[in-house]
Tab-separated table of C-alpha atoms and ligand atoms in Angstrom:
chain	number	residue	atom	x	y	z
L	1	MET	CA	72.216	-4.791	157.149
L	2	SER	CA	70.000	-1.825	158.931
L	3	ALA	CA	69.474	1.082	157.176
L	4	VAL	CA	71.623	4.194	156.441
L	5	THR	CA	70.374	7.541	154.535
L	6	PHE	CA	72.298	9.331	153.303
L	7	THR	CA	71.544	12.723	153.430
L	8	GLY	CA	71.871	16.186	151.099
L	9	CYS	CA	73.798	14.533	148.081
L	10	ARG	CA	73.591	15.194	144.795
L	11	LEU	CA	71.792	11.813	143.016
L	12	VAL	CA	72.628	11.716	139.615
L	13	ASP	CA	70.707	9.086	138.130
L	14	PRO	CA	70.430	8.682	133.974
L	15	ALA	CA	68.434	6.005	134.104
L	16	SER	CA	65.159	7.920	135.813
L	17	GLY	CA	66.036	11.148	134.622
L	18	THR	CA	67.172	12.163	138.110
L	19	ASP	CA	69.145	15.028	138.801
L	20	ALA	CA	68.557	16.513	142.238
L	21	VAL	CA	69.814	17.646	146.034
L	22	THR	CA	68.119	14.461	147.928
L	23	SER	CA	68.435	11.973	150.030
L	24	VAL	CA	68.853	7.584	150.081
L	25	THR	CA	68.307	5.865	151.592
L	26	VAL	CA	69.513	1.821	151.837
L	27	ASP	CA	68.365	-1.871	153.574
L	28	GLY	CA	68.720	-5.011	153.143
L	29	GLY	CA	70.582	-4.623	149.818
L	30	LEU	CA	68.018	-2.444	148.525
L	31	VAL	CA	66.802	0.797	147.929
L	32	THR	CA	63.854	1.754	150.224
L	33	GLY	CA	63.656	5.328	150.068
L	34	VAL	CA	64.796	8.605	147.899
L	35	GLY	CA	63.848	12.126	150.050
L	36	GLU	CA	63.135	10.313	152.944
L	37	ARG	CA	64.528	10.212	156.335
L	38	GLY	CA	65.194	6.299	158.368
L	39	GLY	CA	67.618	4.830	159.767
L	40	ARG	CA	71.582	6.125	160.932
L	41	GLU	CA	72.375	8.783	158.666
L	42	VAL	CA	75.668	9.837	156.903
L	43	ASP	CA	76.134	13.595	156.338
L	44	ALA	CA	76.585	12.688	152.415
L	45	ALA	CA	76.374	17.190	151.190
L	46	GLY	CA	78.331	17.691	148.706
L	47	LEU	CA	78.887	14.103	147.392
L	48	VAL	CA	77.257	12.852	144.450
L	49	CYS	CA	75.495	9.752	144.462
L	50	ALA	CA	75.710	7.966	141.287
L	51	PRO	CA	74.854	4.190	140.478
L	52	GLY	CA	78.343	2.057	140.440
L	53	LEU	CA	80.262	2.671	137.776
L	54	VAL	CA	80.124	-0.428	135.633
L	55	ASP	CA	83.317	-1.233	132.947
L	56	LEU	CA	83.112	-3.076	130.076
L	57	HIS	CA	86.952	-4.237	130.035
L	58	THR	CA	89.126	-5.318	132.658
L	59	HIS	CA	91.502	-7.675	132.016
L	60	LEU	CA	91.454	-9.362	135.983
L	61	ARG	CA	95.140	-11.913	134.760
L	62	GLU	CA	93.715	-14.536	136.858
L	63	PRO	CA	94.070	-17.712	136.349
L	64	GLY	CA	97.599	-17.642	134.788
L	65	ARG	CA	99.422	-14.361	135.821
L	66	GLU	CA	98.648	-13.373	139.186
L	67	ASP	CA	101.613	-11.805	139.471
L	68	ALA	CA	100.321	-8.943	137.254
L	69	GLU	CA	96.505	-9.193	139.204
L	70	THR	CA	94.065	-11.351	141.086
L	71	VAL	CA	90.699	-11.308	140.888
L	72	ASP	CA	90.533	-10.424	144.955
L	73	SER	CA	93.171	-6.893	143.593
L	74	GLY	CA	91.703	-6.723	140.845
L	75	THR	CA	87.935	-6.769	141.495
L	76	ALA	CA	89.715	-3.874	145.273
L	77	ALA	CA	90.684	-1.685	143.030
L	78	ALA	CA	87.555	-1.044	140.821
L	79	ALA	CA	85.722	-0.575	143.889
L	80	ALA	CA	88.388	1.520	145.085
L	81	GLY	CA	87.324	3.608	141.802
L	82	GLY	CA	83.833	2.996	142.608
L	83	TYR	CA	83.355	-0.253	140.388
L	84	THR	CA	80.024	-1.978	141.251
L	85	ALA	CA	80.687	-4.093	137.985
L	86	VAL	CA	82.983	-5.187	135.718
L	87	CYS	CA	83.166	-7.411	132.823
L	88	ALA	CA	86.551	-9.971	133.040
L	89	MET	CA	88.340	-10.227	129.258
L	90	ALA	CA	88.665	-13.729	128.205
L	91	ASN	CA	92.459	-13.991	127.918
L	92	THR	CA	93.344	-15.298	131.194
L	93	ASP	CA	95.863	-18.805	131.218
L	94	PRO	CA	93.731	-20.855	130.761
L	95	VAL	CA	91.900	-18.805	127.759
L	96	CYS	CA	87.860	-18.141	129.032
L	97	ASP	CA	86.946	-20.402	126.234
L	98	HIS	CA	84.893	-22.953	127.945
L	99	ALA	CA	82.457	-22.798	130.814
L	100	GLY	CA	84.855	-24.287	133.232
L	101	VAL	CA	86.577	-20.766	133.733
L	102	VAL	CA	84.063	-19.159	133.557
L	103	GLU	CA	83.043	-20.761	136.816
L	104	GLN	CA	85.906	-20.297	138.225
L	105	VAL	CA	85.859	-16.833	138.167
L	106	LEU	CA	82.849	-15.976	139.216
L	107	ARG	CA	83.527	-17.834	142.474
L	108	LEU	CA	87.019	-15.543	142.613
L	109	ALA	CA	84.600	-12.925	142.430
L	110	ARG	CA	81.973	-13.916	145.193
L	111	ASP	CA	84.640	-15.075	147.501
L	112	ALA	CA	86.819	-11.694	146.599
L	113	GLY	CA	83.619	-9.930	147.240
L	114	HIS	CA	84.471	-6.459	146.189
L	115	CYS	CA	82.241	-6.100	142.653
L	116	ASP	CA	80.734	-8.009	140.538
L	117	VAL	CA	82.449	-9.677	137.764
L	118	TYR	CA	80.821	-10.705	134.046
L	119	PRO	CA	83.530	-13.136	132.718
L	120	VAL	CA	83.342	-12.961	129.180
L	121	GLY	CA	83.632	-15.803	126.492
L	122	ALA	CA	86.411	-16.227	124.303
L	123	ILE	CA	85.982	-16.313	120.253
L	124	THR	CA	88.059	-18.708	119.361
L	125	ARG	CA	89.446	-21.151	121.009
L	126	GLY	CA	92.508	-20.169	123.111
L	127	LEU	CA	92.052	-17.764	120.847
L	128	ALA	CA	93.816	-18.936	117.536
L	129	GLY	CA	90.875	-17.428	115.540
L	130	GLU	CA	89.988	-20.525	113.951
L	131	GLN	CA	87.851	-23.001	115.374
L	132	LEU	CA	84.622	-20.729	117.333
L	133	ALA	CA	85.110	-21.199	121.130
L	134	GLU	CA	82.350	-23.293	123.281
L	135	ILE	CA	80.080	-20.076	123.149
L	136	GLY	CA	76.158	-21.988	123.992
L	137	ALA	CA	77.834	-23.200	126.994
L	138	MET	CA	79.245	-19.971	128.077
L	139	VAL	CA	76.214	-18.636	127.670
L	140	ALA	CA	74.332	-21.196	129.681
L	141	VAL	CA	76.467	-20.266	132.070
L	142	GLY	CA	75.715	-16.655	131.984
L	143	VAL	CA	78.139	-15.492	130.104
L	144	ARG	CA	76.707	-12.468	127.457
L	145	CYS	CA	79.981	-11.006	125.824
L	146	PHE	CA	82.537	-12.839	123.787
L	147	SER	CA	85.888	-11.169	122.668
L	148	ASP	CA	89.599	-12.732	121.237
L	149	ASP	CA	90.848	-8.961	122.577
L	150	GLY	CA	94.037	-8.314	122.430
L	151	LEU	CA	94.231	-10.311	118.914
L	152	PRO	CA	91.739	-10.031	115.988
L	153	VAL	CA	89.454	-12.460	114.658
L	154	ARG	CA	91.204	-12.553	111.217
L	155	SER	CA	89.215	-14.137	109.142
L	156	ALA	CA	86.272	-12.857	107.562
L	157	ARG	CA	84.427	-16.689	108.008
L	158	VAL	CA	85.005	-16.892	111.680
L	159	MET	CA	83.545	-13.696	112.444
L	160	ARG	CA	80.540	-13.946	110.872
L	161	ARG	CA	79.873	-17.357	112.472
L	162	ALA	CA	80.770	-15.957	115.372
L	163	LEU	CA	78.370	-13.631	115.289
L	164	GLU	CA	75.403	-15.691	113.932
L	165	TYR	CA	76.373	-18.250	117.050
L	166	ALA	CA	75.922	-15.268	119.285
L	167	ARG	CA	73.286	-14.621	117.987
L	168	THR	CA	71.375	-17.033	118.723
L	169	TRP	CA	70.818	-15.810	122.120
L	170	ASP	CA	71.334	-11.802	121.647
L	171	ALA	CA	74.688	-11.998	122.907
L	172	ILE	CA	77.364	-10.049	121.625
L	173	VAL	CA	79.985	-9.916	119.688
L	174	ALA	CA	83.645	-7.220	120.329
L	175	ASN	CA	86.258	-7.796	118.248
L	176	HIS	CA	90.182	-6.952	118.519
L	177	ALA	CA	89.798	-4.049	116.085
L	178	GLU	CA	93.496	-4.201	114.442
L	179	GLU	CA	94.203	-5.630	111.311
L	180	ALA	CA	97.467	-7.446	112.054
L	181	ASP	CA	98.814	-7.406	108.619
L	182	LEU	CA	98.934	-3.342	108.852
L	183	THR	CA	100.639	-3.914	112.572
L	184	GLU	CA	103.321	-6.421	112.095
L	185	GLY	CA	105.780	-4.665	114.591
L	186	ALA	CA	103.850	-2.071	115.100
L	187	GLN	CA	105.086	0.438	117.847
L	188	MET	CA	103.055	3.204	118.185
L	189	ASN	CA	100.987	5.661	116.013
L	190	GLU	CA	102.521	5.979	112.589
L	191	GLY	CA	103.432	9.312	111.460
L	192	GLU	CA	106.025	11.838	112.063
L	193	LEU	CA	106.547	11.855	115.280
L	194	SER	CA	106.617	8.034	114.863
L	195	SER	CA	109.762	8.897	111.870
L	196	LEU	CA	111.652	10.539	114.064
L	197	LEU	CA	111.166	8.362	116.942
L	198	GLY	CA	112.561	5.322	114.539
L	199	LEU	CA	109.582	2.851	116.199
L	200	THR	CA	107.945	1.021	113.491
L	201	GLY	CA	104.408	2.946	112.540
L	202	TRP	CA	100.792	2.098	113.407
L	203	PRO	CA	98.279	2.804	110.978
L	204	ARG	CA	94.560	4.618	111.662
L	205	GLU	CA	93.712	2.377	108.876
L	206	ALA	CA	94.558	-0.626	110.323
L	207	GLU	CA	91.676	0.197	113.484
L	208	GLU	CA	89.712	1.365	110.687
L	209	VAL	CA	89.305	-1.745	107.936
L	210	MET	CA	88.672	-3.734	110.396
L	211	VAL	CA	85.920	-2.430	112.050
L	212	ALA	CA	84.205	-1.822	108.095
L	213	ARG	CA	84.504	-5.169	107.742
L	214	ASP	CA	83.348	-6.410	111.501
L	215	LEU	CA	79.890	-3.905	110.825
L	216	THR	CA	79.154	-4.771	107.065
L	217	LEU	CA	79.379	-8.650	108.696
L	218	ALA	CA	77.144	-7.524	111.503
L	219	ALA	CA	74.759	-5.439	109.516
L	220	GLY	CA	74.161	-8.747	107.089
L	221	VAL	CA	73.674	-10.866	109.922
L	222	GLY	CA	71.563	-9.089	112.052
L	223	ALA	CA	74.277	-9.748	114.783
L	224	ARG	CA	75.058	-6.973	117.962
L	225	LEU	CA	78.512	-6.067	117.923
L	226	HIS	CA	80.807	-3.668	120.210
L	227	VAL	CA	83.748	-1.529	118.831
L	228	PRO	CA	86.187	-1.528	121.521
L	229	HIS	CA	89.157	1.181	122.815
L	230	VAL	CA	87.878	3.574	119.882
L	231	SER	CA	90.769	5.683	118.862
L	232	THR	CA	90.604	6.880	115.827
L	233	ARG	CA	88.663	9.613	113.820
L	234	GLY	CA	88.029	7.671	111.301
L	235	THR	CA	86.461	4.829	113.380
L	236	VAL	CA	84.220	7.646	115.165
L	237	GLU	CA	83.000	8.493	111.796
L	238	LEU	CA	82.450	4.131	110.710
L	239	VAL	CA	80.610	4.014	114.418
L	240	ARG	CA	78.501	7.006	113.418
L	241	ALA	CA	77.118	5.914	109.965
L	242	ALA	CA	76.509	2.623	110.558
L	243	LYS	CA	74.701	4.148	114.016
L	244	ALA	CA	72.476	5.868	111.271
L	245	ARG	CA	71.709	3.620	109.253
L	246	GLY	CA	70.339	0.939	112.348
L	247	VAL	CA	73.321	-1.292	113.168
L	248	ARG	CA	73.567	-2.916	115.902
L	249	VAL	CA	76.946	-1.079	117.388
L	250	THR	CA	78.147	-0.120	120.865
L	251	ALA	CA	81.047	1.414	121.365
L	252	GLU	CA	83.756	1.816	124.194
L	253	VAL	CA	86.857	4.229	124.545
L	254	THR	CA	89.486	4.729	127.129
L	255	PRO	CA	90.282	7.078	129.466
L	256	HIS	CA	93.757	7.290	127.940
L	257	HIS	CA	92.280	7.613	124.644
L	258	PHE	CA	90.308	10.828	125.672
L	259	ALA	CA	92.877	12.523	127.454
L	260	LEU	CA	96.500	11.105	126.378
L	261	THR	CA	98.289	11.726	122.778
L	262	GLU	CA	100.915	10.290	121.413
L	263	GLU	CA	102.890	13.117	122.205
L	264	VAL	CA	103.816	11.551	125.350
L	265	ALA	CA	105.722	8.546	123.243
L	266	ALA	CA	108.720	10.754	122.464
L	267	GLY	CA	110.986	10.275	126.127
L	268	TYR	CA	110.372	6.149	125.244
L	269	ASP	CA	108.353	5.799	128.736
L	270	PRO	CA	107.128	1.851	127.489
L	271	VAL	CA	104.411	2.801	130.544
L	272	TYR	CA	102.336	4.726	127.702
L	273	LYS	CA	102.845	1.552	125.205
L	274	VAL	CA	99.439	1.233	124.716
L	275	ASN	CA	97.474	-1.460	122.356
L	276	PRO	CA	95.518	0.631	120.077
L	277	PRO	CA	98.172	3.356	120.516
L	278	LEU	CA	97.648	7.127	121.738
L	279	ARG	CA	96.986	9.156	118.899
L	280	THR	CA	97.285	12.572	117.928
L	281	ALA	CA	95.100	15.570	119.013
L	282	ASP	CA	92.610	15.069	116.297
L	283	ASP	CA	91.614	12.007	116.994
L	284	VAL	CA	91.727	12.611	120.336
L	285	ALA	CA	89.002	15.616	118.936
L	286	ALA	CA	86.995	13.382	117.165
L	287	VAL	CA	86.654	10.592	120.333
L	288	ARG	CA	85.041	13.886	122.834
L	289	GLU	CA	83.364	14.090	119.759
L	290	GLY	CA	81.230	10.813	119.933
L	291	LEU	CA	81.125	11.420	123.776
L	292	ALA	CA	79.330	14.473	123.835
L	293	ASP	CA	76.413	12.938	120.697
L	294	GLY	CA	76.197	9.956	121.993
L	295	THR	CA	78.147	7.934	119.531
L	296	VAL	CA	80.530	6.600	122.172
L	297	ASP	CA	78.551	4.044	124.274
L	298	ALA	CA	80.142	3.346	127.278
L	299	ILE	CA	83.572	4.785	128.714
L	300	ALA	CA	85.981	1.764	129.834
L	301	THR	CA	89.356	1.228	130.896
L	302	ASP	CA	91.711	-1.783	129.119
L	303	HIS	CA	92.211	-1.742	132.796
L	304	ALA	CA	95.255	-3.944	131.914
L	305	PRO	CA	97.766	-4.241	135.333
L	306	HIS	CA	101.654	-5.755	133.684
L	307	ALA	CA	104.020	-7.116	136.748
L	308	PRO	CA	107.291	-4.312	136.648
L	309	GLU	CA	109.381	-6.225	135.761
L	310	GLN	CA	107.376	-6.784	132.267
L	311	LYS	CA	106.482	-2.957	132.215
L	312	ALA	CA	109.878	-1.747	132.499
L	313	GLN	CA	111.880	-3.365	129.611
L	314	GLU	CA	112.278	-1.489	126.715
L	315	TRP	CA	109.480	0.064	124.667
L	316	VAL	CA	110.076	-2.557	121.558
L	317	GLN	CA	110.040	-5.438	124.011
L	318	ALA	CA	107.276	-4.225	126.867
L	319	PRO	CA	103.763	-5.723	126.702
L	320	CYS	CA	101.385	-2.999	126.305
L	321	GLY	CA	98.692	-1.604	128.102
L	322	MET	CA	97.222	0.491	131.247
L	323	LEU	CA	95.317	0.042	134.757
L	324	GLY	CA	92.456	2.160	134.415
L	325	LEU	CA	90.213	1.651	137.019
L	326	GLU	CA	91.313	3.426	140.070
L	327	THR	CA	91.006	6.886	137.756
L	328	ALA	CA	88.624	6.430	134.888
L	329	LEU	CA	86.428	8.570	136.788
L	330	ALA	CA	88.593	11.527	138.094
L	331	LEU	CA	89.508	11.804	134.487
L	332	THR	CA	86.342	11.569	133.071
L	333	LEU	CA	85.762	14.790	135.826
L	334	THR	CA	88.573	16.427	134.687
L	335	GLU	CA	88.910	16.092	131.568
L	336	LEU	CA	85.461	16.086	130.213
L	337	VAL	CA	83.037	17.141	132.479
L	338	ASP	CA	81.883	20.245	131.911
L	339	GLU	CA	83.570	21.253	128.746
L	340	VAL	CA	82.882	17.752	126.914
L	341	VAL	CA	79.688	16.119	128.813
L	342	SER	CA	77.617	16.731	131.307
L	343	LEU	CA	78.001	15.596	134.918
L	344	PRO	CA	74.900	12.945	133.329
L	345	GLN	CA	76.060	11.744	131.050
L	346	ALA	CA	79.136	11.485	132.344
L	347	VAL	CA	77.147	9.094	135.094
L	348	ALA	CA	75.323	7.210	131.622
L	349	LEU	CA	78.770	6.960	129.771
L	350	LEU	CA	80.044	4.965	132.835
L	351	SER	CA	77.684	2.932	134.468
L	352	THR	CA	73.944	2.888	132.334
L	353	ARG	CA	74.705	3.331	129.291
L	354	PRO	CA	77.264	0.320	129.537
L	355	ALA	CA	75.280	-1.530	132.290
L	356	ARG	CA	72.556	-1.542	129.492
L	357	SER	CA	74.641	-2.347	126.358
L	358	ARG	CA	75.725	-5.578	127.610
L	359	ASP	CA	72.382	-6.509	129.739
L	360	VAL	CA	73.710	-6.429	132.928
L	361	SER	CA	70.896	-6.002	135.005
L	362	GLY	CA	71.074	-4.487	138.731
L	363	HIS	CA	73.822	-2.268	137.581
L	364	GLY	CA	73.773	1.120	136.271
L	365	GLY	CA	70.323	2.658	137.899
L	366	PRO	CA	67.437	3.212	138.009
L	367	ILE	CA	67.816	4.495	141.734
L	368	VAL	CA	64.550	4.267	143.131
L	369	PRO	CA	62.689	1.961	145.928
L	370	GLY	CA	63.567	-1.710	145.036
L	371	ALA	CA	66.388	-1.524	142.850
L	372	PRO	CA	69.191	-3.423	144.712
L	373	ALA	CA	71.974	-0.725	146.140
L	374	ASN	CA	74.213	-0.736	143.636
L	375	LEU	CA	75.957	2.727	144.499
L	376	VAL	CA	79.072	5.481	144.204
L	377	LEU	CA	78.674	8.683	146.243
L	378	PHE	CA	81.683	10.107	145.413
L	379	ASP	CA	83.238	14.311	146.005
L	380	PRO	CA	83.147	15.773	143.030
L	381	GLU	CA	85.667	18.616	143.322
L	382	ALA	CA	88.391	16.878	145.770
L	383	ARG	CA	91.781	17.069	144.281
L	384	TRP	CA	94.420	14.018	144.813
L	385	THR	CA	97.512	13.413	142.924
L	386	VAL	CA	97.878	9.951	141.619
L	387	ASP	CA	100.290	7.969	143.583
L	388	PRO	CA	101.960	4.331	142.286
L	389	PRO	CA	102.883	2.074	144.987
L	390	ALA	CA	99.146	4.343	146.400
L	391	LEU	CA	96.975	2.050	144.261
L	392	ARG	CA	95.076	-1.177	145.096
L	393	SER	CA	95.792	-2.869	141.746
L	394	ARG	CA	98.444	-4.906	141.762
L	395	SER	CA	100.527	-3.975	138.871
L	396	ARG	CA	101.844	-0.384	139.114
L	397	ASN	CA	101.583	1.086	135.264
L	398	THR	CA	99.128	3.978	135.349
L	399	PRO	CA	100.626	6.745	132.466
L	400	PHE	CA	99.070	9.215	134.942
L	401	ALA	CA	101.242	8.896	137.626
L	402	GLY	CA	101.851	12.607	139.678
L	403	ARG	CA	99.207	14.207	137.392
L	404	LYS	CA	96.487	16.162	140.057
L	405	LEU	CA	92.738	14.756	139.142
L	406	ARG	CA	89.747	16.402	140.742
L	407	GLY	CA	86.973	13.776	141.887
L	408	GLN	CA	87.750	11.630	144.358
L	409	VAL	CA	85.675	7.907	145.575
L	410	VAL	CA	83.853	8.680	149.444
L	411	HIS	CA	81.943	5.435	149.442
L	412	THR	CA	80.420	2.549	146.853
L	413	LEU	CA	77.809	0.444	148.209
L	414	LEU	CA	77.516	-3.192	146.741
L	415	ARG	CA	74.585	-4.614	147.365
L	416	GLY	CA	74.371	-2.139	149.934
L	417	ALA	CA	77.617	-3.440	151.941
L	418	PHE	CA	80.448	-1.088	151.824
L	419	THR	CA	83.136	-2.256	149.528
L	420	VAL	CA	85.077	1.442	150.036
L	421	ARG	CA	83.901	3.360	153.589
L	422	ASP	CA	85.220	7.000	153.363
L	423	GLY	CA	87.968	5.964	150.629
L	424	ARG	CA	88.384	2.741	152.226
L	425	VAL	CA	88.378	-0.511	151.096
L	426	ARG	CA	87.154	-3.494	153.016
L	427	GLY	CA	89.725	-5.413	154.478
L	428	GLU	CA	92.113	-2.694	154.416
W	501	ZN	ZN1	92.049	-5.635	126.310
């Protein structure tokens, strides 16, 4: 690898507090200069150079559902979206509840080489909510976060033990926030529209009572809690109040929860079916306030690929979930930047803060000499239209098909090597 200098870019690096037009030199896998020249020059005028994006919530589906996604296809999609690190959720088959699956996913990710993968371990064996998974053994192979995502830990006793256990290693527990007694057969947000459509409602309280319980338990234990996919005003308020009293909590919001409302369900197109469900304009306003005032730490995708024949079933039968990795940056730029958050805040929400919240070192900046060159360069003004067949994911279930977005990834670099160059994923 020889030196490359990106010239004339706007360097936005929240970790060092930099927002300036400059040049960035990369050599031997590291950032070697800022504001200097050297090696081959790549004209980056008009591009933003930021730390590579970090996703706290990605479903790579392998092992078990390779028809929907693989580690290779999912991490290629991640690189295309500007990501250099993703946290892979544990609800695979077999479940990632012991070190063997963690090591398998790490090996597959290394072989693919598109993006660093940080496996999330299950909280309980087989996601069954009863016996704790092999948390210590998974910590020993590098796992920092535990989640039964998709399924809540229903027992307060088990959740409390998980928090106590995680605290031993200062690890993080991310409980899927859904009180399942309140969501029996639930299909979409509970309200006038669900009654009108004849679909069983999914009350906000199902999320909020679980978050309230978990915040209470985490505060008591002194452990780190992460709240995934916040979807309601009430949850934003719970997290804000908990942070104010010093609870060690972080929270994420997905692009679909800040960009879409329940109204899209009216056509019964299951591409809009997701857990937790899309909510109302008031909830969208509240999660946007949470992103703006720092209550929410991260924009996370909950990238949830489903094979076409699965997702194309009738609404009631169709599985929950949406693609996210290839549209998150552009949705953030289109929907939030300038109106809700500044560009540096957006980069912090997509990279710096998620990296810190998950103890991911070498990602999220700072972009300074000596740091690993994990970078994204994107054109913040480029317009493009979401075209499902053009996505790198193996699945097609994006709710944003046909949507015109602003902001396009031009280059992604993982330890100085291009994983995306001029908009093309390496190996394509
Ligand atoms: Zn998920």
